[in-house]
PDB file of C-alpha atoms in Angstrom:
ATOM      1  CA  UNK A   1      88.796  92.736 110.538  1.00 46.00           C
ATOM      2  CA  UNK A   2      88.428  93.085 106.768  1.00 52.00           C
ATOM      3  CA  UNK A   3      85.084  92.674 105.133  1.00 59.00           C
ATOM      4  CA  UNK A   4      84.257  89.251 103.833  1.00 64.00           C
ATOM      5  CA  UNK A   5      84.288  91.164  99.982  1.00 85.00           C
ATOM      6  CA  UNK A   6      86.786  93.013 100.588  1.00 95.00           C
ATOM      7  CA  UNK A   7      90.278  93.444  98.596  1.00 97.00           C
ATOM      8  CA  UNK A   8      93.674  94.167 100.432  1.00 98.00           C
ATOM      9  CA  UNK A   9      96.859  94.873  97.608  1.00 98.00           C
ATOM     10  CA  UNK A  10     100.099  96.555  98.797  1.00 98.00           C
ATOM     11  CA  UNK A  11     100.945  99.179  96.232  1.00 98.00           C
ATOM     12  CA  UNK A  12     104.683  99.754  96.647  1.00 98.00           C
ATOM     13  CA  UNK A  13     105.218 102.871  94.370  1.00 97.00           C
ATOM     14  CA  UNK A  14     102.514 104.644  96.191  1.00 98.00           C
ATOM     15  CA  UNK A  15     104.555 107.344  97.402  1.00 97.00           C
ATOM     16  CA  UNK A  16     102.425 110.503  98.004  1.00 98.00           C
ATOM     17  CA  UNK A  17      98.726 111.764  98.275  1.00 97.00           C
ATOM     18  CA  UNK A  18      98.743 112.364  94.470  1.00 98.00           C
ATOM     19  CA  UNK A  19      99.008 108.601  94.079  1.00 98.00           C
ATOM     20  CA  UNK A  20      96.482 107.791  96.722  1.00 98.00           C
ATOM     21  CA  UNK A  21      94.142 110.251  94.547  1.00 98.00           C
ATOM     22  CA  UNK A  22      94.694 108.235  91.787  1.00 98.00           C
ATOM     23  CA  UNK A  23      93.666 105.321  92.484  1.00 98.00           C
ATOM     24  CA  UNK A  24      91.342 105.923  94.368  1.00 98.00           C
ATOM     25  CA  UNK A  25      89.727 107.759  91.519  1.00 98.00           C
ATOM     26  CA  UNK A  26      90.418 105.085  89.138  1.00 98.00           C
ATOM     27  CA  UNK A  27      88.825 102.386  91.175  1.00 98.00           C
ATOM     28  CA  UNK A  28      86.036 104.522  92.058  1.00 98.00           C
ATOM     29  CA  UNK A  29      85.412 105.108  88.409  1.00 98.00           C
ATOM     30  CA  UNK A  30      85.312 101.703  87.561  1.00 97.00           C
ATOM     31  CA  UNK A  31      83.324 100.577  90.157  1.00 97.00           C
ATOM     32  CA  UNK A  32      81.114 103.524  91.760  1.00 97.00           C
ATOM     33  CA  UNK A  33      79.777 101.337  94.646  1.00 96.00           C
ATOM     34  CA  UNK A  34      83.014 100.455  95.795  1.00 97.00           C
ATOM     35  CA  UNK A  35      84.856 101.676  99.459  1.00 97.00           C
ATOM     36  CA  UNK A  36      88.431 102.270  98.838  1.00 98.00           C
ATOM     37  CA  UNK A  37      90.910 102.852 102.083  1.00 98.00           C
ATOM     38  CA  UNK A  38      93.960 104.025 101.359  1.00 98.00           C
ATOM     39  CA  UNK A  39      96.826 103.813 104.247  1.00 98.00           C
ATOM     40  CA  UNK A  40     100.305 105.616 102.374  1.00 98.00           C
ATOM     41  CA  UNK A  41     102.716 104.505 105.364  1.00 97.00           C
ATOM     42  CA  UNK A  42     102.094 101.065 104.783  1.00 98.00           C
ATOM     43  CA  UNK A  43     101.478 101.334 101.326  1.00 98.00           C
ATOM     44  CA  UNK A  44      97.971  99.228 101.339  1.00 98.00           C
ATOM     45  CA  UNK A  45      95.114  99.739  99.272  1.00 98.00           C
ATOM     46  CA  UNK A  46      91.882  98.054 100.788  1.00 98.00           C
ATOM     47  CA  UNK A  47      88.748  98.098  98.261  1.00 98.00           C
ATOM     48  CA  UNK A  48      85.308  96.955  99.460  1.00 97.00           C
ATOM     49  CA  UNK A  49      81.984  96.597  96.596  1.00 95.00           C
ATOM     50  CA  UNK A  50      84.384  95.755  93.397  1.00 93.00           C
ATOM     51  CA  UNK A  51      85.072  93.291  91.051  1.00 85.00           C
ATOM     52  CA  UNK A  52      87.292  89.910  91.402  1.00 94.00           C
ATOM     53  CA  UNK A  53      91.199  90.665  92.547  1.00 96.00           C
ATOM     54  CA  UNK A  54      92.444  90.063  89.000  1.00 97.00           C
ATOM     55  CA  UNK A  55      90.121  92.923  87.917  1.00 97.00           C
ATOM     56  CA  UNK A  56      90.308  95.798  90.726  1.00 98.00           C
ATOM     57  CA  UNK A  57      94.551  94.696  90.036  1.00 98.00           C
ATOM     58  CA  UNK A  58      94.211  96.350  86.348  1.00 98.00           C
ATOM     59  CA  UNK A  59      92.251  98.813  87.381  1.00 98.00           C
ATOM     60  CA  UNK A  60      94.987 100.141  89.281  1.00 98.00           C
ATOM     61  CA  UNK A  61      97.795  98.688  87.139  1.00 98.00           C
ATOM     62  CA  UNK A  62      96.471 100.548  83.840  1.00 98.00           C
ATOM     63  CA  UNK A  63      97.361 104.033  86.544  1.00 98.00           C
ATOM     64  CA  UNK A  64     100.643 103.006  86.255  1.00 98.00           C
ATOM     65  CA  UNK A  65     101.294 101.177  89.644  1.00 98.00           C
ATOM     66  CA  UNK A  66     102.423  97.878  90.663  1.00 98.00           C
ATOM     67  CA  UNK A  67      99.685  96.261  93.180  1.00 98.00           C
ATOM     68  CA  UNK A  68     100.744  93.013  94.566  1.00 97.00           C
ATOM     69  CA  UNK A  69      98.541  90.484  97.137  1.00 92.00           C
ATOM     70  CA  UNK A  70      99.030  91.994 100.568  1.00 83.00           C
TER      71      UNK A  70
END
């Protein structure tokens, strides 16, 4: 079961471990605190310690993927 803070997106265009590196480096660098899970086969991105969903979204959005509610 998912944290009570914690942020599920599915990331279609997430297509290899370069991607998941990506992101997870961009959300880390906005928010250092944060816990990001990646799973590639099911294309989800779960973040834990970050910001509102509207502001974790552009975090990963200004990489140059598409994350959408999960």
């Amino acid at each position: 079961m998912p944290a009570e803070n914690s942020l599920t997106f599915t990331v279609p265009d997430m297509t290899c471990g370069h991607c998941v590196k990506t992101i997870t480096g961009a959300v880390l660098a906005a928010y250092p605190n944060a816990k990001v899970e990646i799973d590639l086969g099911t294309k989800r991105v779960t973040v834990e310690n970050a910001g509102d969903r509207a502001a974790v979204a552009s975090v990963i959005e200004a990489e140059g993927y598409s994350p959408a509610d999960a």
